[in-house]
PDB file of C-alpha atoms in Angstrom:
ATOM      1  CA  MET H 678     113.608  97.892  94.523  1.00 39.00           C
ATOM      2  CA  ALA H 679     117.089  97.058  95.068  1.00 42.00           C
ATOM      3  CA  LYS H 680     119.672  99.995  95.029  1.00 52.00           C
ATOM      4  CA  TYR H 681     121.750 100.250  91.820  1.00 49.00           C
ATOM      5  CA  MET H 682     124.360 102.987  92.543  1.00 45.00           C
ATOM      6  CA  ASP H 683     126.425 100.928  95.565  1.00 40.00           C
ATOM      7  CA  GLN H 684     129.700 102.865  94.362  1.00 33.00           C
ATOM      8  CA  ALA H 685     131.577 105.970  94.719  1.00 32.00           C
ATOM      9  CA  ILE H 686     134.365 107.456  93.187  1.00 32.00           C
ATOM     10  CA  SER H 687     136.875 108.142  94.845  1.00 35.00           C
ATOM     11  CA  PRO H 688     139.689 111.039  94.321  1.00 33.00           C
ATOM     12  CA  GLY H 689     142.131 108.635  92.870  1.00 35.00           C
ATOM     13  CA  SER H 690     139.941 107.004  90.407  1.00 41.00           C
ATOM     14  CA  ALA H 691     139.743 109.311  87.441  1.00 41.00           C
ATOM     15  CA  PRO H 692     142.377 108.881  84.946  1.00 42.00           C
ATOM     16  CA  ASN H 693     144.337 111.628  83.424  1.00 45.00           C
ATOM     17  CA  SER H 694     142.208 114.598  82.676  1.00 46.00           C
ATOM     18  CA  LEU H 695     141.082 116.727  79.471  1.00 50.00           C
ATOM     19  CA  ASN H 696     142.815 120.195  80.978  1.00 49.00           C
ATOM     20  CA  TYR H 697     140.525 121.959  77.839  1.00 47.00           C
ATOM     21  CA  ARG H 698     142.109 125.210  77.388  1.00 47.00           C
ATOM     22  CA  GLY H 699     140.122 128.577  75.710  1.00 47.00           C
ATOM     23  CA  PRO H 700     141.229 130.792  73.700  1.00 44.00           C
ATOM     24  CA  ILE H 701     141.088 132.730  76.928  1.00 44.00           C
ATOM     25  CA  ALA H 702     143.594 131.591  78.965  1.00 47.00           C
ATOM     26  CA  ASP H 703     142.636 129.436  81.884  1.00 47.00           C
ATOM     27  CA  ALA H 704     144.503 132.131  84.912  1.00 42.00           C
ATOM     28  CA  SER H 705     141.954 134.207  83.232  1.00 78.00           C
ATOM     29  CA  ALA H 706     139.149 135.718  85.916  1.00 82.00           C
ATOM     30  CA  ALA H 707     135.523 134.343  84.617  1.00 84.00           C
ATOM     31  CA  PHE H 708     137.305 130.664  83.937  1.00 86.00           C
ATOM     32  CA  ALA H 709     138.992 130.434  87.127  1.00 88.00           C
ATOM     33  CA  ARG H 710     135.844 131.643  88.513  1.00 90.00           C
ATOM     34  CA  TRP H 711     134.236 128.574  86.630  1.00 92.00           C
ATOM     35  CA  ARG H 712     137.015 126.338  87.852  1.00 91.00           C
ATOM     36  CA  ASP H 713     136.491 127.180  91.486  1.00 93.00           C
ATOM     37  CA  ARG H 714     132.242 126.912  91.315  1.00 94.00           C
ATOM     38  CA  ILE H 715     133.138 123.640  89.222  1.00 94.00           C
ATOM     39  CA  GLU H 716     134.956 122.330  91.830  1.00 94.00           C
ATOM     40  CA  GLN H 717     131.992 122.449  94.672  1.00 95.00           C
ATOM     41  CA  LEU H 718     129.183 120.727  92.916  1.00 96.00           C
ATOM     42  CA  ASP H 719     128.372 116.941  92.093  1.00 96.00           C
ATOM     43  CA  PHE H 720     126.539 114.665  89.973  1.00 97.00           C
ATOM     44  CA  ALA H 721     124.113 112.408  91.416  1.00 97.00           C
ATOM     45  CA  LEU H 722     123.052 109.208  88.708  1.00 97.00           C
ATOM     46  CA  GLN H 723     119.348 107.645  88.476  1.00 98.00           C
ATOM     47  CA  PRO H 724     118.815 104.562  87.294  1.00 98.00           C
ATOM     48  CA  ILE H 725     116.827 103.723  83.846  1.00 98.00           C
ATOM     49  CA  VAL H 726     115.962 100.284  84.186  1.00 98.00           C
ATOM     50  CA  HIS H 727     114.284  97.767  80.774  1.00 97.00           C
ATOM     51  CA  ALA H 728     110.649  98.188  81.478  1.00 97.00           C
ATOM     52  CA  GLY H 729     110.334  94.810  81.035  1.00 93.00           C
ATOM     53  CA  THR H 730     112.853  93.207  83.409  1.00 94.00           C
ATOM     54  CA  GLY H 731     113.489  95.621  85.453  1.00 95.00           C
ATOM     55  CA  GLY H 732     117.437  94.999  84.384  1.00 96.00           C
ATOM     56  CA  LEU H 733     119.428  98.561  84.380  1.00 97.00           C
ATOM     57  CA  TYR H 734     119.949  99.938  81.360  1.00 97.00           C
ATOM     58  CA  GLY H 735     121.977 103.080  81.700  1.00 98.00           C
ATOM     59  CA  VAL H 736     121.978 106.390  84.139  1.00 98.00           C
ATOM     60  CA  GLU H 737     121.114 109.757  84.541  1.00 98.00           C
ATOM     61  CA  ALA H 738     123.470 111.999  85.274  1.00 98.00           C
ATOM     62  CA  LEU H 739     122.108 115.425  87.469  1.00 97.00           C
ATOM     63  CA  VAL H 740     124.450 118.297  88.721  1.00 97.00           C
ATOM     64  CA  ARG H 741     123.891 119.016  92.339  1.00 97.00           C
ATOM     65  CA  GLY H 742     125.174 121.156  94.697  1.00 96.00           C
ATOM     66  CA  PHE H 743     124.655 124.370  92.218  1.00 96.00           C
ATOM     67  CA  GLU H 744     121.917 125.666  95.917  1.00 96.00           C
ATOM     68  CA  ARG H 745     125.594 126.412  97.006  1.00 94.00           C
ATOM     69  CA  LEU H 746     126.676 128.458  94.385  1.00 95.00           C
ATOM     70  CA  SER H 747     123.471 130.649  95.171  1.00 95.00           C
ATOM     71  CA  PHE H 748     122.035 129.368  92.009  1.00 96.00           C
ATOM     72  CA  ASP H 749     118.209 127.814  92.108  1.00 96.00           C
ATOM     73  CA  SER H 750     117.976 125.606  88.948  1.00 95.00           C
ATOM     74  CA  PRO H 751     120.961 123.892  87.309  1.00 93.00           C
ATOM     75  CA  LYS H 752     119.513 126.516  84.203  1.00 93.00           C
ATOM     76  CA  ASP H 753     120.968 129.089  86.585  1.00 95.00           C
ATOM     77  CA  LEU H 754     123.456 127.593  86.369  1.00 96.00           C
ATOM     78  CA  PHE H 755     123.679 126.577  82.276  1.00 95.00           C
ATOM     79  CA  ASP H 756     122.352 130.862  81.864  1.00 94.00           C
ATOM     80  CA  ALA H 757     124.661 132.319  84.253  1.00 95.00           C
ATOM     81  CA  ALA H 758     128.539 130.494  82.153  1.00 95.00           C
ATOM     82  CA  PHE H 759     126.090 131.192  79.122  1.00 93.00           C
ATOM     83  CA  ARG H 760     126.487 134.802  79.305  1.00 92.00           C
ATOM     84  CA  ASP H 761     130.061 134.952  80.811  1.00 92.00           C
ATOM     85  CA  HIS H 762     131.287 132.890  77.524  1.00 91.00           C
ATOM     86  CA  THR H 763     132.279 130.132  79.031  1.00 93.00           C
ATOM     87  CA  LEU H 764     129.980 127.605  78.200  1.00 95.00           C
ATOM     88  CA  PHE H 765     131.262 124.861  76.794  1.00 94.00           C
ATOM     89  CA  PHE H 766     135.404 125.174  79.223  1.00 94.00           C
ATOM     90  CA  ALA H 767     132.054 124.423  82.561  1.00 95.00           C
ATOM     91  CA  ASP H 768     130.595 121.799  80.582  1.00 95.00           C
ATOM     92  CA  ILE H 769     133.558 120.531  79.510  1.00 95.00           C
ATOM     93  CA  ARG H 770     135.112 119.283  82.876  1.00 95.00           C
ATOM     94  CA  LEU H 771     131.082 118.883  84.222  1.00 96.00           C
ATOM     95  CA  ARG H 772     130.762 116.140  80.999  1.00 96.00           C
ATOM     96  CA  GLU H 773     135.030 115.250  82.663  1.00 95.00           C
ATOM     97  CA  LEU H 774     132.673 114.640  86.176  1.00 96.00           C
ATOM     98  CA  ALA H 775     129.982 112.907  85.522  1.00 97.00           C
ATOM     99  CA  ILE H 776     131.887 110.716  83.047  1.00 97.00           C
ATOM    100  CA  ALA H 777     134.264 110.166  86.148  1.00 96.00           C
ATOM    101  CA  LYS H 778     131.460 108.596  88.303  1.00 96.00           C
ATOM    102  CA  PHE H 779     129.791 106.535  85.600  1.00 97.00           C
ATOM    103  CA  LYS H 780     133.024 105.269  85.293  1.00 96.00           C
ATOM    104  CA  SER H 781     133.919 104.828  89.456  1.00 95.00           C
ATOM    105  CA  LEU H 782     129.877 101.780  89.068  1.00 95.00           C
ATOM    106  CA  PRO H 783     131.725  98.003  88.399  1.00 90.00           C
ATOM    107  CA  PHE H 784     128.728  97.583  85.693  1.00 92.00           C
ATOM    108  CA  HIS H 785     129.446 100.452  83.738  1.00 95.00           C
ATOM    109  CA  PRO H 786     130.459  98.351  80.453  1.00 94.00           C
ATOM    110  CA  LYS H 787     127.041  97.599  80.017  1.00 95.00           C
ATOM    111  CA  LEU H 788     125.503 100.900  80.621  1.00 97.00           C
ATOM    112  CA  VAL H 789     124.897 103.604  79.045  1.00 98.00           C
ATOM    113  CA  LEU H 790     125.662 107.273  80.588  1.00 98.00           C
ATOM    114  CA  PHE H 791     122.166 110.293  80.292  1.00 98.00           C
ATOM    115  CA  TYR H 792     124.130 113.696  80.049  1.00 97.00           C
ATOM    116  CA  ASN H 793     122.085 117.138  79.458  1.00 95.00           C
ATOM    117  CA  TYR H 794     123.931 118.690  76.661  1.00 93.00           C
ATOM    118  CA  ASP H 795     122.872 122.629  76.566  1.00 92.00           C
ATOM    119  CA  PRO H 796     123.399 123.091  73.378  1.00 88.00           C
ATOM    120  CA  ARG H 797     124.202 126.582  73.214  1.00 89.00           C
ATOM    121  CA  ILE H 798     127.517 125.564  73.398  1.00 90.00           C
ATOM    122  CA  LEU H 799     127.875 125.421  69.671  1.00 87.00           C
ATOM    123  CA  GLU H 800     127.446 129.698  69.573  1.00 87.00           C
ATOM    124  CA  MET H 801     130.827 129.756  71.795  1.00 90.00           C
ATOM    125  CA  PRO H 802     133.464 131.349  70.537  1.00 88.00           C
ATOM    126  CA  ASP H 803     135.891 128.786  71.634  1.00 88.00           C
ATOM    127  CA  TYR H 804     133.624 125.276  70.630  1.00 89.00           C
ATOM    128  CA  ARG H 805     135.582 122.881  68.623  1.00 87.00           C
ATOM    129  CA  PRO H 806     133.619 119.402  68.127  1.00 85.00           C
ATOM    130  CA  GLY H 807     135.902 116.042  69.799  1.00 88.00           C
ATOM    131  CA  VAL H 808     136.222 116.684  73.115  1.00 91.00           C
ATOM    132  CA  THR H 809     133.964 113.706  73.745  1.00 92.00           C
ATOM    133  CA  GLU H 810     136.139 111.050  71.561  1.00 92.00           C
ATOM    134  CA  ARG H 811     138.573 112.782  73.642  1.00 93.00           C
ATOM    135  CA  LEU H 812     137.063 112.097  76.868  1.00 94.00           C
ATOM    136  CA  MET H 813     135.445 108.942  76.976  1.00 95.00           C
ATOM    137  CA  THR H 814     138.747 107.523  75.345  1.00 93.00           C
ATOM    138  CA  ASN H 815     140.989 108.912  78.450  1.00 93.00           C
ATOM    139  CA  PHE H 816     138.184 106.755  80.675  1.00 95.00           C
ATOM    140  CA  ASP H 817     138.402 103.490  78.405  1.00 95.00           C
ATOM    141  CA  LEU H 818     134.904 104.353  77.374  1.00 96.00           C
ATOM    142  CA  SER H 819     133.329 103.897  74.311  1.00 95.00           C
ATOM    143  CA  CYS H 820     131.296 107.217  72.792  1.00 95.00           C
ATOM    144  CA  ASP H 821     128.130 104.398  71.967  1.00 95.00           C
ATOM    145  CA  GLN H 822     127.793 104.756  75.895  1.00 97.00           C
ATOM    146  CA  ILE H 823     127.042 108.356  76.257  1.00 97.00           C
ATOM    147  CA  CYS H 824     123.862 110.194  74.994  1.00 97.00           C
ATOM    148  CA  PHE H 825     123.355 113.530  75.443  1.00 96.00           C
ATOM    149  CA  GLU H 826     119.793 114.942  76.360  1.00 95.00           C
ATOM    150  CA  ILE H 827     118.816 118.185  74.391  1.00 89.00           C
ATOM    151  CA  ASN H 828     115.026 119.199  74.988  1.00 80.00           C
ATOM    152  CA  GLU H 829     113.529 122.349  73.188  1.00 69.00           C
ATOM    153  CA  LYS H 830     114.215 124.575  76.886  1.00 69.00           C
ATOM    154  CA  TYR H 831     117.117 126.395  74.585  1.00 64.00           C
ATOM    155  CA  GLU H 832     116.632 127.443  71.070  1.00 64.00           C
ATOM    156  CA  ILE H 833     118.796 125.982  68.100  1.00 63.00           C
ATOM    157  CA  SER H 834     119.171 128.356  65.102  1.00 61.00           C
ATOM    158  CA  SER H 835     117.578 126.698  62.909  1.00 66.00           C
ATOM    159  CA  ASN H 836     115.990 123.407  62.501  1.00 72.00           C
ATOM    160  CA  ALA H 837     119.525 122.304  59.450  1.00 75.00           C
ATOM    161  CA  THR H 838     121.747 123.841  62.207  1.00 75.00           C
ATOM    162  CA  LEU H 839     119.602 121.285  64.988  1.00 75.00           C
ATOM    163  CA  ASN H 840     119.855 118.170  62.538  1.00 78.00           C
ATOM    164  CA  ALA H 841     123.322 118.852  60.738  1.00 82.00           C
ATOM    165  CA  PHE H 842     124.362 118.688  65.081  1.00 81.00           C
ATOM    166  CA  VAL H 843     122.630 115.707  65.626  1.00 84.00           C
ATOM    167  CA  LYS H 844     123.363 114.107  62.533  1.00 85.00           C
ATOM    168  CA  ASN H 845     127.200 114.756  63.347  1.00 85.00           C
ATOM    169  CA  LEU H 846     126.646 113.276  67.225  1.00 87.00           C
ATOM    170  CA  GLN H 847     125.438 110.196  65.410  1.00 88.00           C
ATOM    171  CA  ALA H 848     127.671 109.698  63.184  1.00 89.00           C
ATOM    172  CA  ARG H 849     130.671 109.183  65.694  1.00 89.00           C
ATOM    173  CA  GLY H 850     128.581 106.754  68.077  1.00 91.00           C
ATOM    174  CA  ILE H 851     126.719 109.378  70.713  1.00 93.00           C
ATOM    175  CA  LYS H 852     123.097 108.308  70.926  1.00 94.00           C
ATOM    176  CA  ILE H 853     120.801 111.699  71.107  1.00 93.00           C
ATOM    177  CA  ALA H 854     117.737 111.379  73.359  1.00 95.00           C
ATOM    178  CA  LEU H 855     115.085 113.969  73.008  1.00 92.00           C
ATOM    179  CA  ASP H 856     114.112 114.843  76.666  1.00 92.00           C
ATOM    180  CA  ASP H 857     111.018 115.927  78.444  1.00 88.00           C
ATOM    181  CA  PHE H 858     108.704 115.449  75.344  1.00 89.00           C
ATOM    182  CA  GLY H 859     105.157 116.563  75.774  1.00 79.00           C
ATOM    183  CA  ALA H 860     106.448 119.149  78.865  1.00 75.00           C
ATOM    184  CA  GLY H 861     106.341 121.845  75.853  1.00 65.00           C
ATOM    185  CA  TYR H 862     104.808 122.763  72.857  1.00 60.00           C
ATOM    186  CA  ALA H 863     107.573 122.191  70.447  1.00 59.00           C
ATOM    187  CA  GLY H 864     108.235 118.617  70.570  1.00 72.00           C
ATOM    188  CA  PHE H 865     106.764 116.855  67.462  1.00 78.00           C
ATOM    189  CA  GLU H 866     108.213 119.829  65.941  1.00 79.00           C
ATOM    190  CA  LEU H 867     112.084 118.866  67.619  1.00 80.00           C
ATOM    191  CA  PHE H 868     111.033 115.220  67.553  1.00 84.00           C
ATOM    192  CA  TYR H 869     110.610 115.832  63.959  1.00 81.00           C
ATOM    193  CA  HIS H 870     113.823 118.021  63.394  1.00 77.00           C
ATOM    194  CA  SER H 871     115.731 115.863  65.950  1.00 79.00           C
ATOM    195  CA  GLU H 872     115.546 112.018  64.445  1.00 85.00           C
ATOM    196  CA  PRO H 873     116.412 111.115  67.946  1.00 91.00           C
ATOM    197  CA  ASN H 874     118.453 107.798  69.701  1.00 94.00           C
ATOM    198  CA  VAL H 875     115.520 108.127  72.031  1.00 96.00           C
ATOM    199  CA  LEU H 876     112.478 109.595  73.053  1.00 96.00           C
ATOM    200  CA  LYS H 877     111.796 110.857  77.364  1.00 96.00           C
ATOM    201  CA  PHE H 878     108.145 111.173  77.768  1.00 95.00           C
ATOM    202  CA  ASP H 879     107.534 114.008  80.698  1.00 94.00           C
ATOM    203  CA  ARG H 880     106.072 113.418  83.030  1.00 94.00           C
ATOM    204  CA  PHE H 881     103.179 115.561  82.742  1.00 94.00           C
ATOM    205  CA  LEU H 882     102.585 112.878  79.957  1.00 95.00           C
ATOM    206  CA  ILE H 883     102.680 109.676  83.074  1.00 97.00           C
ATOM    207  CA  SER H 884     101.588 111.278  85.914  1.00 96.00           C
ATOM    208  CA  ASN H 885      98.377 109.532  87.123  1.00 96.00           C
ATOM    209  CA  ILE H 886      97.983 108.245  83.213  1.00 97.00           C
ATOM    210  CA  GLU H 887      96.331 105.136  84.498  1.00 97.00           C
ATOM    211  CA  SER H 888      92.977 107.055  85.077  1.00 97.00           C
ATOM    212  CA  ASP H 889      93.698 109.623  82.330  1.00 97.00           C
ATOM    213  CA  ALA H 890      92.150 108.188  78.663  1.00 97.00           C
ATOM    214  CA  ARG H 891      93.530 110.978  76.727  1.00 96.00           C
ATOM    215  CA  LYS H 892      97.596 110.054  78.010  1.00 96.00           C
ATOM    216  CA  ARG H 893      96.713 106.602  77.325  1.00 96.00           C
ATOM    217  CA  ASN H 894      95.878 107.013  73.988  1.00 96.00           C
ATOM    218  CA  LEU H 895      98.024 109.763  72.624  1.00 94.00           C
ATOM    219  CA  CYS H 896     101.053 108.163  74.771  1.00 96.00           C
ATOM    220  CA  SER H 897     100.339 104.576  72.523  1.00 96.00           C
ATOM    221  CA  HIS H 898     100.569 106.295  69.341  1.00 95.00           C
ATOM    222  CA  ILE H 899     103.709 107.942  69.902  1.00 95.00           C
ATOM    223  CA  VAL H 900     104.893 105.078  71.383  1.00 97.00           C
ATOM    224  CA  ASN H 901     103.822 102.838  68.105  1.00 96.00           C
ATOM    225  CA  LEU H 902     105.660 104.713  66.194  1.00 94.00           C
ATOM    226  CA  CYS H 903     108.300 105.773  67.885  1.00 96.00           C
ATOM    227  CA  LYS H 904     108.809 100.992  67.246  1.00 96.00           C
ATOM    228  CA  VAL H 905     107.765 102.201  63.646  1.00 96.00           C
ATOM    229  CA  GLN H 906     110.731 104.463  63.518  1.00 94.00           C
ATOM    230  CA  GLY H 907     113.063 102.324  65.981  1.00 96.00           C
ATOM    231  CA  VAL H 908     113.348 104.995  68.630  1.00 96.00           C
ATOM    232  CA  THR H 909     112.953 103.944  71.789  1.00 98.00           C
ATOM    233  CA  THR H 910     111.843 105.496  74.753  1.00 98.00           C
ATOM    234  CA  ILE H 911     111.090 106.062  78.273  1.00 98.00           C
ATOM    235  CA  ALA H 912     108.942 106.707  80.180  1.00 97.00           C
ATOM    236  CA  GLU H 913     110.347 109.886  82.842  1.00 96.00           C
ATOM    237  CA  GLY H 914     108.498 110.011  85.947  1.00 96.00           C
ATOM    238  CA  VAL H 915     106.956 106.704  86.966  1.00 97.00           C
ATOM    239  CA  GLU H 916     106.354 107.662  90.471  1.00 97.00           C
ATOM    240  CA  THR H 917     103.234 104.812  90.434  1.00 97.00           C
ATOM    241  CA  GLU H 918     102.696 100.810  90.621  1.00 97.00           C
ATOM    242  CA  ALA H 919      99.755 101.975  88.563  1.00 98.00           C
ATOM    243  CA  GLU H 920     101.501 104.216  86.366  1.00 98.00           C
ATOM    244  CA  LEU H 921     104.625 101.947  85.570  1.00 97.00           C
ATOM    245  CA  LEU H 922     101.656  98.609  84.889  1.00 97.00           C
ATOM    246  CA  VAL H 923     100.364 101.207  82.301  1.00 97.00           C
ATOM    247  CA  CYS H 924     103.657 101.749  81.138  1.00 97.00           C
ATOM    248  CA  ARG H 925     104.588  98.342  80.482  1.00 97.00           C
ATOM    249  CA  ARG H 926     101.247  97.401  78.477  1.00 96.00           C
ATOM    250  CA  MET H 927     101.822 100.728  76.829  1.00 96.00           C
ATOM    251  CA  GLY H 928     104.734  98.973  75.884  1.00 97.00           C
ATOM    252  CA  PHE H 929     107.250 101.631  76.496  1.00 98.00           C
ATOM    253  CA  ASP H 930     110.205 100.181  76.192  1.00 98.00           C
ATOM    254  CA  LEU H 931     112.113 102.587  80.108  1.00 98.00           C
ATOM    255  CA  ILE H 932     111.196 103.366  82.633  1.00 98.00           C
ATOM    256  CA  GLN H 933     112.554 106.210  85.233  1.00 98.00           C
ATOM    257  CA  GLY H 934     111.599 108.077  87.993  1.00 97.00           C
ATOM    258  CA  TYR H 935     111.154 107.418  91.939  1.00 96.00           C
ATOM    259  CA  LEU H 936     109.539 104.484  92.297  1.00 96.00           C
ATOM    260  CA  ILE H 937     112.965 102.855  89.854  1.00 96.00           C
ATOM    261  CA  GLU H 938     115.598 104.976  92.473  1.00 96.00           C
ATOM    262  CA  ARG H 939     116.053 108.439  93.775  1.00 96.00           C
ATOM    263  CA  PRO H 940     119.050 110.325  92.529  1.00 96.00           C
ATOM    264  CA  GLN H 941     121.645 109.683  94.184  1.00 94.00           C
ATOM    265  CA  THR H 942     125.152 110.901  94.903  1.00 90.00           C
ATOM    266  CA  ASP H 943     126.974 108.032  96.673  1.00 83.00           C
TER     267      ASP H 943
END
């Protein structure tokens, strides 16, 4: 397939920074350490396409460069920020980097940016809502062009808290995607309480689906349920033509995976 990402962000292309500072001075040891770390990070963008036409729907921003900071995974990176009580501060700066790279795409006005959101941000002492709107406004983007991905990796204190959080974001025009559906044990419960706009089926359910009748039966029923509820479905981790063809026949709305394109930083 043709490559979708063909323009990297240039150093001077971003609007003025949000310049967020928490209740702790930005020059404090923890904030300064995380500011320096984030300057060494980048984002790769991976296309998400319409299942039927192959047309580009959006891109997922995936953090890169964490290995240079001696972290084994993005989760380890965010766990460290959480322990330092700087997760909100760090995420805002990372969010700004992701939005800047998204804005550099020449066709960005018609696309949606998928960004992995760590709900532990809500527990940070300096957390406050409304920052996403300010960031999107700074970059002359609409809030309906960003979709926060959440999953069961990080627990939220209660289902009521989760539902209120999601409803608040959706009321502000921000989409919510439930990521890695089918990979864990609490997916259906999270699906029920979060009422997402988008459901992303984990690679576990998609891998070799053409030869696994139980996966086809399960996914088919869930896709049909999503259609009734108005939830957009994404088959994630599609790597073969056979998987793609089955997902199309099954009625998935969108496709993401190495078959379409690997994440690219430039």
